[in-house]
């Protein structure tokens, strides 16, 4: 049985075709992602602009055509932070329903965190009793703590690469005061989250920012993200990448090996979240997962059918 699923994110629309041969047997046949920035300028008035809606509707149509050609019925479209926040989300959802006859499911931040946790759990190292997962998206960051047997806590925080870029970064290249203001904000956010000590806990990361940091670090084509699955990056290397990126203009970042040019304007804020989190909790390294929310969502859907 072949199926397809679409995820409407803050910064990109993801599409996956998978084949199921049983509850635990899942083969990803194809995976695509289009950076369209549905939330462009949304954090000024909490509304998705007309141009972004039109672009997203067109991309959804293109992926639905692909699903038909590949004989992989689209079983679900779900969305995360961008539609949780948008004041005009009902307008967007209705536009998609009228255009294509399918409803969009808006999942909660806690459910998104749980899916990230499930997607990354296969990378848990037996040397650690527990692990944490951080998923840095465009509008929010999800953090989960647990073990392979159970999850202790999963939270969603309204800090993301796009949200913080639009809020804090106005200059190109970014200046010291902007970095300082962003860093102070992150310290306060993590303080308010009341997270436990991460000492002796493995950290696993996913999401566009973390995968981009890994492809930059490993000098890999950003389109080959499967090659960074299970790779490890040290805190010091992340700090080096963060400082290096902050010195470059957006145009220079667009030409940087390993970085999708369409992420060049938001990569500094996203990396600041990762660096700030690891610094706050004294975490020395992070294991990178190329799998994320959409893979776990597909697995969950298939499991519900068997």
Short mmCIF file of C-alpha atoms in Angstrom, two decimals, residues 2-243:
data_model
loop_
_atom_site.label_atom_id
_atom_site.label_comp_id
_atom_site.label_asym_id
_atom_site.label_seq_id
_atom_site.Cartn_x
_atom_site.Cartn_y
_atom_site.Cartn_z
CA UNK A 2 1.41 3.37 -1.06
CA UNK A 3 0.28 6.59 0.60
CA UNK A 4 1.36 10.21 0.71
CA UNK A 5 1.23 12.87 3.43
CA UNK A 6 1.86 16.62 3.38
CA UNK A 7 3.07 18.89 6.20
CA UNK A 8 2.39 22.64 6.05
CA UNK A 9 5.12 24.28 8.10
CA UNK A 10 6.08 27.84 8.93
CA UNK A 11 9.01 27.91 6.51
CA UNK A 12 8.39 24.98 4.16
CA UNK A 13 5.87 22.49 2.82
CA UNK A 14 6.99 18.87 3.02
CA UNK A 15 5.64 15.94 1.03
CA UNK A 16 6.37 12.27 1.53
CA UNK A 17 5.42 9.10 -0.34
CA UNK A 18 5.72 5.89 1.65
CA UNK A 19 4.93 2.24 1.21
CA UNK A 20 3.48 0.22 4.07
CA UNK A 21 3.75 -3.54 4.35
CA UNK A 22 2.54 -3.90 7.91
CA UNK A 23 2.35 -1.99 11.16
CA UNK A 24 6.11 -1.63 11.62
CA UNK A 25 7.25 -1.88 8.02
CA UNK A 26 7.54 1.53 6.40
CA UNK A 27 9.60 2.40 3.35
CA UNK A 28 9.99 6.03 2.31
CA UNK A 29 9.89 6.12 -1.48
CA UNK A 30 10.21 9.84 -2.00
CA UNK A 31 10.47 12.98 0.13
CA UNK A 32 10.27 16.57 -1.08
CA UNK A 33 10.40 19.96 0.60
CA UNK A 34 9.64 23.41 -0.80
CA UNK A 35 10.72 26.48 1.16
CA UNK A 36 7.85 28.91 0.57
CA UNK A 37 7.75 30.86 3.89
CA UNK A 38 3.99 30.72 4.52
CA UNK A 39 4.57 32.88 7.60
CA UNK A 40 6.36 35.68 5.71
CA UNK A 41 5.78 38.91 7.68
CA UNK A 42 3.09 37.12 9.69
CA UNK A 43 4.57 38.01 13.06
CA UNK A 44 3.78 41.69 12.48
CA UNK A 45 0.00 41.19 12.48
CA UNK A 46 -0.54 37.42 13.01
CA UNK A 47 -2.05 37.05 9.54
CA UNK A 48 -0.80 35.06 6.55
CA UNK A 49 -0.50 37.42 3.59
CA UNK A 50 -2.38 36.85 0.32
CA UNK A 51 0.79 36.17 -1.69
CA UNK A 52 1.90 33.45 0.73
CA UNK A 53 -1.54 31.82 0.68
CA UNK A 54 -1.57 31.76 -3.13
CA UNK A 55 1.93 30.27 -3.26
CA UNK A 56 1.12 27.58 -0.70
CA UNK A 57 -2.10 26.58 -2.46
CA UNK A 58 -0.18 26.19 -5.74
CA UNK A 59 2.50 24.03 -4.08
CA UNK A 60 -0.16 21.83 -2.47
CA UNK A 61 -1.70 21.33 -5.90
CA UNK A 62 1.65 20.35 -7.41
CA UNK A 63 2.25 17.77 -4.70
CA UNK A 64 -1.27 16.38 -5.12
CA UNK A 65 -0.59 15.92 -8.83
CA UNK A 66 2.59 14.07 -7.92
CA UNK A 67 0.62 11.84 -5.55
CA UNK A 68 -1.83 10.98 -8.35
CA UNK A 69 0.93 10.22 -10.85
CA UNK A 70 2.74 8.01 -8.35
CA UNK A 71 -0.52 6.26 -7.39
CA UNK A 72 0.02 7.22 -3.75
CA UNK A 73 -3.28 8.61 -2.39
CA UNK A 74 -2.91 11.70 -0.23
CA UNK A 75 -4.30 10.54 3.11
CA UNK A 76 -3.59 13.64 5.18
CA UNK A 77 -2.40 17.24 5.19
CA UNK A 78 -1.39 18.50 8.61
CA UNK A 79 0.06 21.76 9.85
CA UNK A 80 2.07 22.94 12.82
CA UNK A 81 3.02 26.30 14.33
CA UNK A 82 2.07 28.55 11.41
CA UNK A 83 -1.62 27.60 11.50
CA UNK A 84 -1.69 27.38 15.28
CA UNK A 85 -0.76 31.07 15.32
CA UNK A 86 -2.38 32.61 12.23
CA UNK A 87 -5.47 34.70 12.95
CA UNK A 88 -6.74 33.96 9.43
CA UNK A 89 -6.00 30.23 9.47
CA UNK A 90 -9.65 29.36 8.79
CA UNK A 91 -9.47 31.34 5.55
CA UNK A 92 -6.43 29.35 4.43
CA UNK A 93 -7.91 26.00 5.47
CA UNK A 94 -11.16 26.79 3.63
CA UNK A 95 -9.25 27.87 0.51
CA UNK A 96 -7.46 24.50 0.42
CA UNK A 97 -10.70 22.61 1.08
CA UNK A 98 -12.53 24.36 -1.74
CA UNK A 99 -9.59 23.95 -4.13
CA UNK A 100 -8.78 20.30 -3.49
CA UNK A 101 -11.52 18.81 -1.32
CA UNK A 102 -9.27 17.98 1.61
CA UNK A 103 -9.17 19.31 5.16
CA UNK A 104 -6.00 20.37 6.97
CA UNK A 105 -5.40 18.98 10.45
CA UNK A 106 -3.72 21.46 12.80
CA UNK A 107 -1.76 19.55 15.43
CA UNK A 108 -0.92 20.92 18.87
CA UNK A 109 2.59 21.86 19.95
CA UNK A 110 2.64 18.97 22.40
CA UNK A 111 1.67 16.49 19.67
CA UNK A 112 4.35 17.94 17.41
CA UNK A 113 6.92 17.44 20.18
CA UNK A 114 5.78 13.84 20.66
CA UNK A 115 6.12 13.12 16.94
CA UNK A 116 9.65 14.59 16.93
CA UNK A 117 10.50 12.35 19.87
CA UNK A 118 9.20 9.27 18.07
CA UNK A 119 11.05 10.20 14.87
CA UNK A 120 14.38 10.49 16.68
CA UNK A 121 14.12 7.67 19.22
CA UNK A 122 15.92 5.15 16.98
CA UNK A 123 19.11 7.20 17.48
CA UNK A 124 19.00 6.84 21.27
CA UNK A 125 22.33 5.56 22.57
CA UNK A 126 22.12 2.67 25.04
CA UNK A 127 24.96 4.23 27.04
CA UNK A 128 22.51 6.90 28.20
CA UNK A 129 19.54 6.12 30.43
CA UNK A 130 17.52 8.90 28.85
CA UNK A 131 17.64 11.34 25.97
CA UNK A 132 16.18 14.66 24.89
CA UNK A 133 14.98 15.73 21.46
CA UNK A 134 15.02 19.31 20.19
CA UNK A 135 13.22 20.19 16.96
CA UNK A 136 13.86 23.76 15.79
CA UNK A 137 11.28 24.88 13.25
CA UNK A 138 10.36 28.16 11.66
CA UNK A 139 7.80 29.25 14.23
CA UNK A 140 8.36 27.05 17.26
CA UNK A 141 10.83 24.74 18.98
CA UNK A 142 9.74 21.43 20.46
CA UNK A 143 11.62 19.74 23.29
CA UNK A 144 10.95 16.20 24.53
CA UNK A 145 12.59 14.24 27.33
CA UNK A 146 12.34 10.51 27.94
CA UNK A 147 13.74 7.08 27.19
CA UNK A 148 13.03 4.42 24.59
CA UNK A 149 10.35 3.05 26.93
CA UNK A 150 8.49 6.23 27.83
CA UNK A 151 8.35 9.98 27.44
CA UNK A 152 8.56 12.16 30.55
CA UNK A 153 7.80 15.59 29.13
CA UNK A 154 7.11 17.24 25.80
CA UNK A 155 6.72 20.99 25.32
CA UNK A 156 6.45 23.49 22.50
CA UNK A 157 7.98 26.96 22.81
CA UNK A 158 7.20 29.90 20.53
CA UNK A 159 10.75 30.41 19.31
CA UNK A 160 11.63 29.53 15.73
CA UNK A 161 14.07 30.56 13.02
CA UNK A 162 11.56 32.69 11.09
CA UNK A 163 9.76 34.11 14.13
CA UNK A 164 12.99 35.29 15.79
CA UNK A 165 14.50 36.59 12.54
CA UNK A 166 11.47 38.81 11.93
CA UNK A 167 11.48 39.94 15.57
CA UNK A 168 15.17 40.60 16.21
CA UNK A 169 17.21 40.77 13.00
CA UNK A 170 16.90 43.87 10.84
CA UNK A 171 20.47 44.52 9.65
CA UNK A 172 22.60 42.72 7.08
CA UNK A 173 25.00 41.52 8.23
CA UNK A 174 23.50 41.15 11.67
CA UNK A 175 25.02 43.50 14.26
CA UNK A 176 26.21 42.86 17.81
CA UNK A 177 23.21 44.48 19.51
CA UNK A 178 20.79 42.25 17.58
CA UNK A 179 22.69 39.11 18.56
CA UNK A 180 22.83 40.31 22.18
CA UNK A 181 19.09 41.04 22.24
CA UNK A 182 18.28 37.67 20.69
CA UNK A 183 20.54 35.88 23.18
CA UNK A 184 18.94 37.65 26.16
CA UNK A 185 15.50 36.68 24.89
CA UNK A 186 16.50 33.02 24.58
CA UNK A 187 17.96 32.96 28.10
CA UNK A 188 14.64 34.20 29.45
CA UNK A 189 12.61 31.74 27.38
CA UNK A 190 14.64 28.73 28.50
CA UNK A 191 14.50 29.95 32.10
CA UNK A 192 10.70 30.15 31.93
CA UNK A 193 10.46 26.64 30.45
CA UNK A 194 11.65 25.12 33.76
CA UNK A 195 13.43 22.25 32.05
CA UNK A 196 15.34 19.67 34.05
CA UNK A 197 19.09 19.24 34.13
CA UNK A 198 20.36 17.61 30.92
CA UNK A 199 23.56 16.30 32.49
CA UNK A 200 24.47 12.79 31.28
CA UNK A 201 21.56 12.90 28.83
CA UNK A 202 21.95 12.41 25.09
CA UNK A 203 20.64 15.25 22.93
CA UNK A 204 19.15 14.43 19.52
CA UNK A 205 18.12 17.17 17.11
CA UNK A 206 15.99 17.53 14.00
CA UNK A 207 14.34 20.25 11.94
CA UNK A 208 15.58 22.49 9.14
CA UNK A 209 18.03 24.52 11.21
CA UNK A 210 19.79 21.55 12.79
CA UNK A 211 20.01 19.63 9.53
CA UNK A 212 21.41 22.76 7.85
CA UNK A 213 24.05 23.20 10.55
CA UNK A 214 25.05 19.57 10.01
CA UNK A 215 25.30 19.82 6.21
CA UNK A 216 27.35 23.02 6.59
CA UNK A 217 29.60 21.33 9.15
CA UNK A 218 30.07 18.23 7.00
CA UNK A 219 30.34 20.21 3.72
CA UNK A 220 27.50 18.23 2.15
CA UNK A 221 24.88 19.20 -0.41
CA UNK A 222 21.81 20.27 1.58
CA UNK A 223 19.66 18.05 -0.66
CA UNK A 224 21.44 14.94 0.65
CA UNK A 225 20.27 15.25 4.23
CA UNK A 226 20.00 11.47 4.67
CA UNK A 227 23.82 11.41 4.79
CA UNK A 228 23.84 13.36 8.06
CA UNK A 229 21.48 10.97 9.88
CA UNK A 230 23.25 9.90 13.07
CA UNK A 231 26.09 12.38 12.69
CA UNK A 232 27.37 14.21 15.78
CA UNK A 233 28.29 17.89 16.13
CA UNK A 234 30.08 19.31 19.15
CA UNK A 235 28.99 22.44 21.01
CA UNK A 236 32.28 24.11 20.07
CA UNK A 237 31.72 23.43 16.36
CA UNK A 238 28.19 24.83 16.57
CA UNK A 239 29.59 27.95 18.24
CA UNK A 240 32.14 28.32 15.46
CA UNK A 241 29.46 27.97 12.77
CA UNK A 242 27.20 30.46 14.56
CA UNK A 243 29.93 33.09 14.80
#
